[in-house]
């Protein structure tokens, strides 16, 4: 017979973790920070179009539009991931500080794609309207 503590604990699945990631305002903020760190010096116009949109997504999330924010975050993270994958990088430069930041940025993009897409696809707007 299971003890009381294990009955009370709810096991969280991977999908629930991804959905919580998509509902959080922190991931687009982290991604905007990493993109700015990579492309501010020297200034590159096209990649620097992404941080304002991601910051607006964070603002929407803080104003109780979590599902719409997750959709915007997933879409723009996917666009940046496509843009970043096109740039080829030699193997020796992948292990410098810029390569590690680039890898972290792409990892956060993938997490935002999965979490935000899942939240947007399966989110209930009735919960947002009640707030």
mmCIF file with all atom_site columns, C-alpha atoms in Angstrom:
data_model
loop_
_atom_site.group_PDB
_atom_site.id
_atom_site.type_symbol
_atom_site.label_atom_id
_atom_site.label_alt_id
_atom_site.label_comp_id
_atom_site.label_asym_id
_atom_site.label_entity_id
_atom_site.label_seq_id
_atom_site.pdbx_PDB_ins_code
_atom_site.Cartn_x
_atom_site.Cartn_y
_atom_site.Cartn_z
_atom_site.occupancy
_atom_site.B_iso_or_equiv
_atom_site.pdbx_formal_charge
_atom_site.auth_seq_id
_atom_site.auth_comp_id
_atom_site.auth_asym_id
_atom_site.auth_atom_id
_atom_site.pdbx_PDB_model_num
ATOM 1   C CA . UNK A 1 1   ? 0.000   0.000  0.000   1.00 0.00 ? 1   UNK A CA 1
ATOM 2   C CA . UNK A 1 2   ? 1.450   3.377  -0.992  1.00 0.00 ? 2   UNK A CA 1
ATOM 3   C CA . UNK A 1 3   ? 2.087   5.813  1.770   1.00 0.00 ? 3   UNK A CA 1
ATOM 4   C CA . UNK A 1 4   ? 0.253   9.119  2.109   1.00 0.00 ? 4   UNK A CA 1
ATOM 5   C CA . UNK A 1 5   ? 3.113   11.220 0.772   1.00 0.00 ? 5   UNK A CA 1
ATOM 6   C CA . UNK A 1 6   ? 3.357   9.422  -2.585  1.00 0.00 ? 6   UNK A CA 1
ATOM 7   C CA . UNK A 1 7   ? -0.410  9.614  -3.069  1.00 0.00 ? 7   UNK A CA 1
ATOM 8   C CA . UNK A 1 8   ? -0.412  13.363 -2.532  1.00 0.00 ? 8   UNK A CA 1
ATOM 9   C CA . UNK A 1 9   ? 2.439   14.029 -4.919  1.00 0.00 ? 9   UNK A CA 1
ATOM 10  C CA . UNK A 1 10  ? 1.267   14.408 -8.476  1.00 0.00 ? 10  UNK A CA 1
ATOM 11  C CA . UNK A 1 11  ? 3.711   13.086 -11.009 1.00 0.00 ? 11  UNK A CA 1
ATOM 12  C CA . UNK A 1 12  ? 4.433   15.696 -13.607 1.00 0.00 ? 12  UNK A CA 1
ATOM 13  C CA . UNK A 1 13  ? 4.800   14.440 -17.151 1.00 0.00 ? 13  UNK A CA 1
ATOM 14  C CA . UNK A 1 14  ? 7.103   15.849 -19.810 1.00 0.00 ? 14  UNK A CA 1
ATOM 15  C CA . UNK A 1 15  ? 4.147   17.421 -21.586 1.00 0.00 ? 15  UNK A CA 1
ATOM 16  C CA . UNK A 1 16  ? 3.146   19.270 -18.423 1.00 0.00 ? 16  UNK A CA 1
ATOM 17  C CA . UNK A 1 17  ? 6.714   20.563 -18.021 1.00 0.00 ? 17  UNK A CA 1
ATOM 18  C CA . UNK A 1 18  ? 6.665   21.769 -21.636 1.00 0.00 ? 18  UNK A CA 1
ATOM 19  C CA . UNK A 1 19  ? 3.298   23.459 -21.138 1.00 0.00 ? 19  UNK A CA 1
ATOM 20  C CA . UNK A 1 20  ? 4.528   25.240 -18.013 1.00 0.00 ? 20  UNK A CA 1
ATOM 21  C CA . UNK A 1 21  ? 7.608   26.373 -19.985 1.00 0.00 ? 21  UNK A CA 1
ATOM 22  C CA . UNK A 1 22  ? 5.317   27.805 -22.669 1.00 0.00 ? 22  UNK A CA 1
ATOM 23  C CA . UNK A 1 23  ? 3.172   29.636 -20.114 1.00 0.00 ? 23  UNK A CA 1
ATOM 24  C CA . UNK A 1 24  ? 6.153   31.263 -18.405 1.00 0.00 ? 24  UNK A CA 1
ATOM 25  C CA . UNK A 1 25  ? 7.249   34.820 -19.316 1.00 0.00 ? 25  UNK A CA 1
ATOM 26  C CA . UNK A 1 26  ? 10.903  33.984 -18.664 1.00 0.00 ? 26  UNK A CA 1
ATOM 27  C CA . UNK A 1 27  ? 11.884  31.974 -21.816 1.00 0.00 ? 27  UNK A CA 1
ATOM 28  C CA . UNK A 1 28  ? 11.262  34.772 -24.359 1.00 0.00 ? 28  UNK A CA 1
ATOM 29  C CA . UNK A 1 29  ? 13.184  37.157 -22.102 1.00 0.00 ? 29  UNK A CA 1
ATOM 30  C CA . UNK A 1 30  ? 16.134  34.755 -21.917 1.00 0.00 ? 30  UNK A CA 1
ATOM 31  C CA . UNK A 1 31  ? 16.069  34.246 -25.675 1.00 0.00 ? 31  UNK A CA 1
ATOM 32  C CA . UNK A 1 32  ? 15.960  38.012 -26.325 1.00 0.00 ? 32  UNK A CA 1
ATOM 33  C CA . UNK A 1 33  ? 18.963  38.451 -24.014 1.00 0.00 ? 33  UNK A CA 1
ATOM 34  C CA . UNK A 1 34  ? 20.974  35.730 -25.754 1.00 0.00 ? 34  UNK A CA 1
ATOM 35  C CA . UNK A 1 35  ? 20.138  37.062 -29.228 1.00 0.00 ? 35  UNK A CA 1
ATOM 36  C CA . UNK A 1 36  ? 21.171  40.572 -28.179 1.00 0.00 ? 36  UNK A CA 1
ATOM 37  C CA . UNK A 1 37  ? 24.420  39.234 -26.723 1.00 0.00 ? 37  UNK A CA 1
ATOM 38  C CA . UNK A 1 38  ? 25.260  37.601 -30.024 1.00 0.00 ? 38  UNK A CA 1
ATOM 39  C CA . UNK A 1 39  ? 24.269  40.251 -32.527 1.00 0.00 ? 39  UNK A CA 1
ATOM 40  C CA . UNK A 1 40  ? 24.680  43.640 -30.828 1.00 0.00 ? 40  UNK A CA 1
ATOM 41  C CA . UNK A 1 41  ? 28.405  43.891 -31.578 1.00 0.00 ? 41  UNK A CA 1
ATOM 42  C CA . UNK A 1 42  ? 28.883  44.136 -34.486 1.00 0.00 ? 42  UNK A CA 1
ATOM 43  C CA . UNK A 1 43  ? 25.289  45.222 -34.977 1.00 0.00 ? 43  UNK A CA 1
ATOM 44  C CA . UNK A 1 44  ? 23.355  42.950 -37.338 1.00 0.00 ? 44  UNK A CA 1
ATOM 45  C CA . UNK A 1 45  ? 19.973  44.284 -38.377 1.00 0.00 ? 45  UNK A CA 1
ATOM 46  C CA . UNK A 1 46  ? 18.054  41.120 -39.271 1.00 0.00 ? 46  UNK A CA 1
ATOM 47  C CA . UNK A 1 47  ? 18.732  39.120 -36.081 1.00 0.00 ? 47  UNK A CA 1
ATOM 48  C CA . UNK A 1 48  ? 18.137  42.226 -33.953 1.00 0.00 ? 48  UNK A CA 1
ATOM 49  C CA . UNK A 1 49  ? 14.528  42.368 -35.181 1.00 0.00 ? 49  UNK A CA 1
ATOM 50  C CA . UNK A 1 50  ? 13.758  39.392 -32.926 1.00 0.00 ? 50  UNK A CA 1
ATOM 51  C CA . UNK A 1 51  ? 14.373  40.784 -29.392 1.00 0.00 ? 51  UNK A CA 1
ATOM 52  C CA . UNK A 1 52  ? 11.654  43.479 -29.506 1.00 0.00 ? 52  UNK A CA 1
ATOM 53  C CA . UNK A 1 53  ? 9.054   40.925 -30.600 1.00 0.00 ? 53  UNK A CA 1
ATOM 54  C CA . UNK A 1 54  ? 10.141  38.496 -27.889 1.00 0.00 ? 54  UNK A CA 1
ATOM 55  C CA . UNK A 1 55  ? 10.007  41.264 -25.272 1.00 0.00 ? 55  UNK A CA 1
ATOM 56  C CA . UNK A 1 56  ? 6.493   42.138 -26.479 1.00 0.00 ? 56  UNK A CA 1
ATOM 57  C CA . UNK A 1 57  ? 5.615   38.466 -26.034 1.00 0.00 ? 57  UNK A CA 1
ATOM 58  C CA . UNK A 1 58  ? 6.826   38.669 -22.434 1.00 0.00 ? 58  UNK A CA 1
ATOM 59  C CA . UNK A 1 59  ? 4.725   41.789 -21.919 1.00 0.00 ? 59  UNK A CA 1
ATOM 60  C CA . UNK A 1 60  ? 1.636   40.001 -23.265 1.00 0.00 ? 60  UNK A CA 1
ATOM 61  C CA . UNK A 1 61  ? 2.298   37.075 -20.973 1.00 0.00 ? 61  UNK A CA 1
ATOM 62  C CA . UNK A 1 62  ? 2.516   39.347 -17.939 1.00 0.00 ? 62  UNK A CA 1
ATOM 63  C CA . UNK A 1 63  ? -0.833  40.889 -18.951 1.00 0.00 ? 63  UNK A CA 1
ATOM 64  C CA . UNK A 1 64  ? -2.613  37.499 -18.747 1.00 0.00 ? 64  UNK A CA 1
ATOM 65  C CA . UNK A 1 65  ? -2.447  36.571 -22.422 1.00 0.00 ? 65  UNK A CA 1
ATOM 66  C CA . UNK A 1 66  ? -0.323  33.484 -21.831 1.00 0.00 ? 66  UNK A CA 1
ATOM 67  C CA . UNK A 1 67  ? -1.683  31.415 -24.729 1.00 0.00 ? 67  UNK A CA 1
ATOM 68  C CA . UNK A 1 68  ? -1.240  34.159 -27.331 1.00 0.00 ? 68  UNK A CA 1
ATOM 69  C CA . UNK A 1 69  ? 2.183   34.920 -25.920 1.00 0.00 ? 69  UNK A CA 1
ATOM 70  C CA . UNK A 1 70  ? 3.149   31.249 -26.220 1.00 0.00 ? 70  UNK A CA 1
ATOM 71  C CA . UNK A 1 71  ? 2.108   31.235 -29.879 1.00 0.00 ? 71  UNK A CA 1
ATOM 72  C CA . UNK A 1 72  ? 4.114   34.361 -30.682 1.00 0.00 ? 72  UNK A CA 1
ATOM 73  C CA . UNK A 1 73  ? 7.085   32.999 -28.773 1.00 0.00 ? 73  UNK A CA 1
ATOM 74  C CA . UNK A 1 74  ? 6.967   29.647 -30.581 1.00 0.00 ? 74  UNK A CA 1
ATOM 75  C CA . UNK A 1 75  ? 6.621   31.250 -34.009 1.00 0.00 ? 75  UNK A CA 1
ATOM 76  C CA . UNK A 1 76  ? 9.438   33.768 -33.597 1.00 0.00 ? 76  UNK A CA 1
ATOM 77  C CA . UNK A 1 77  ? 11.707  31.209 -31.922 1.00 0.00 ? 77  UNK A CA 1
ATOM 78  C CA . UNK A 1 78  ? 11.191  28.937 -34.925 1.00 0.00 ? 78  UNK A CA 1
ATOM 79  C CA . UNK A 1 79  ? 12.019  31.767 -37.325 1.00 0.00 ? 79  UNK A CA 1
ATOM 80  C CA . UNK A 1 80  ? 15.206  32.559 -35.423 1.00 0.00 ? 80  UNK A CA 1
ATOM 81  C CA . UNK A 1 81  ? 16.142  28.872 -35.313 1.00 0.00 ? 81  UNK A CA 1
ATOM 82  C CA . UNK A 1 82  ? 15.784  28.659 -39.102 1.00 0.00 ? 82  UNK A CA 1
ATOM 83  C CA . UNK A 1 83  ? 17.867  31.806 -39.498 1.00 0.00 ? 83  UNK A CA 1
ATOM 84  C CA . UNK A 1 84  ? 20.568  30.582 -37.108 1.00 0.00 ? 84  UNK A CA 1
ATOM 85  C CA . UNK A 1 85  ? 20.790  27.129 -38.704 1.00 0.00 ? 85  UNK A CA 1
ATOM 86  C CA . UNK A 1 86  ? 21.645  28.701 -42.049 1.00 0.00 ? 86  UNK A CA 1
ATOM 87  C CA . UNK A 1 87  ? 24.887  30.172 -40.693 1.00 0.00 ? 87  UNK A CA 1
ATOM 88  C CA . UNK A 1 88  ? 27.606  27.573 -40.919 1.00 0.00 ? 88  UNK A CA 1
ATOM 89  C CA . UNK A 1 89  ? 30.224  27.518 -38.203 1.00 0.00 ? 89  UNK A CA 1
ATOM 90  C CA . UNK A 1 90  ? 33.567  25.674 -38.314 1.00 0.00 ? 90  UNK A CA 1
ATOM 91  C CA . UNK A 1 91  ? 33.981  22.912 -35.755 1.00 0.00 ? 91  UNK A CA 1
ATOM 92  C CA . UNK A 1 92  ? 36.824  24.648 -33.926 1.00 0.00 ? 92  UNK A CA 1
ATOM 93  C CA . UNK A 1 93  ? 34.717  27.784 -33.323 1.00 0.00 ? 93  UNK A CA 1
ATOM 94  C CA . UNK A 1 94  ? 31.833  25.826 -31.777 1.00 0.00 ? 94  UNK A CA 1
ATOM 95  C CA . UNK A 1 95  ? 33.688  25.498 -28.485 1.00 0.00 ? 95  UNK A CA 1
ATOM 96  C CA . UNK A 1 96  ? 34.520  29.154 -27.888 1.00 0.00 ? 96  UNK A CA 1
ATOM 97  C CA . UNK A 1 97  ? 32.335  31.466 -25.837 1.00 0.00 ? 97  UNK A CA 1
ATOM 98  C CA . UNK A 1 98  ? 30.443  32.676 -28.927 1.00 0.00 ? 98  UNK A CA 1
ATOM 99  C CA . UNK A 1 99  ? 29.804  29.098 -30.009 1.00 0.00 ? 99  UNK A CA 1
ATOM 100 C CA . UNK A 1 100 ? 28.504  28.146 -26.575 1.00 0.00 ? 100 UNK A CA 1
ATOM 101 C CA . UNK A 1 101 ? 26.183  31.178 -26.513 1.00 0.00 ? 101 UNK A CA 1
ATOM 102 C CA . UNK A 1 102 ? 24.984  30.298 -30.012 1.00 0.00 ? 102 UNK A CA 1
ATOM 103 C CA . UNK A 1 103 ? 24.305  26.719 -28.938 1.00 0.00 ? 103 UNK A CA 1
ATOM 104 C CA . UNK A 1 104 ? 22.446  27.892 -25.829 1.00 0.00 ? 104 UNK A CA 1
ATOM 105 C CA . UNK A 1 105 ? 20.373  30.267 -27.963 1.00 0.00 ? 105 UNK A CA 1
ATOM 106 C CA . UNK A 1 106 ? 19.416  27.485 -30.345 1.00 0.00 ? 106 UNK A CA 1
ATOM 107 C CA . UNK A 1 107 ? 18.602  25.184 -27.420 1.00 0.00 ? 107 UNK A CA 1
ATOM 108 C CA . UNK A 1 108 ? 16.280  27.792 -25.899 1.00 0.00 ? 108 UNK A CA 1
ATOM 109 C CA . UNK A 1 109 ? 14.686  28.223 -29.348 1.00 0.00 ? 109 UNK A CA 1
ATOM 110 C CA . UNK A 1 110 ? 13.910  24.505 -29.515 1.00 0.00 ? 110 UNK A CA 1
ATOM 111 C CA . UNK A 1 111 ? 12.494  24.529 -25.979 1.00 0.00 ? 111 UNK A CA 1
ATOM 112 C CA . UNK A 1 112 ? 10.358  27.564 -26.836 1.00 0.00 ? 112 UNK A CA 1
ATOM 113 C CA . UNK A 1 113 ? 9.181   25.884 -30.015 1.00 0.00 ? 113 UNK A CA 1
ATOM 114 C CA . UNK A 1 114 ? 8.049   22.784 -28.147 1.00 0.00 ? 114 UNK A CA 1
ATOM 115 C CA . UNK A 1 115 ? 6.698   24.455 -25.012 1.00 0.00 ? 115 UNK A CA 1
ATOM 116 C CA . UNK A 1 116 ? 5.083   27.433 -26.706 1.00 0.00 ? 116 UNK A CA 1
ATOM 117 C CA . UNK A 1 117 ? 3.641   25.355 -29.523 1.00 0.00 ? 117 UNK A CA 1
ATOM 118 C CA . UNK A 1 118 ? 2.162   22.875 -27.094 1.00 0.00 ? 118 UNK A CA 1
ATOM 119 C CA . UNK A 1 119 ? 0.712   25.636 -24.926 1.00 0.00 ? 119 UNK A CA 1
ATOM 120 C CA . UNK A 1 120 ? -0.756  27.424 -27.944 1.00 0.00 ? 120 UNK A CA 1
ATOM 121 C CA . UNK A 1 121 ? -2.190  24.259 -29.474 1.00 0.00 ? 121 UNK A CA 1
ATOM 122 C CA . UNK A 1 122 ? -3.779  22.851 -26.320 1.00 0.00 ? 122 UNK A CA 1
ATOM 123 C CA . UNK A 1 123 ? -4.353  25.992 -24.227 1.00 0.00 ? 123 UNK A CA 1
ATOM 124 C CA . UNK A 1 124 ? -7.846  26.868 -23.043 1.00 0.00 ? 124 UNK A CA 1
ATOM 125 C CA . UNK A 1 125 ? -8.871  30.450 -23.663 1.00 0.00 ? 125 UNK A CA 1
ATOM 126 C CA . UNK A 1 126 ? -11.777 30.196 -21.224 1.00 0.00 ? 126 UNK A CA 1
ATOM 127 C CA . UNK A 1 127 ? -9.246  30.237 -18.397 1.00 0.00 ? 127 UNK A CA 1
ATOM 128 C CA . UNK A 1 128 ? -7.724  33.469 -19.761 1.00 0.00 ? 128 UNK A CA 1
ATOM 129 C CA . UNK A 1 129 ? -11.150 35.100 -20.105 1.00 0.00 ? 129 UNK A CA 1
ATOM 130 C CA . UNK A 1 130 ? -12.040 34.355 -16.480 1.00 0.00 ? 130 UNK A CA 1
ATOM 131 C CA . UNK A 1 131 ? -9.019  36.308 -15.233 1.00 0.00 ? 131 UNK A CA 1
#
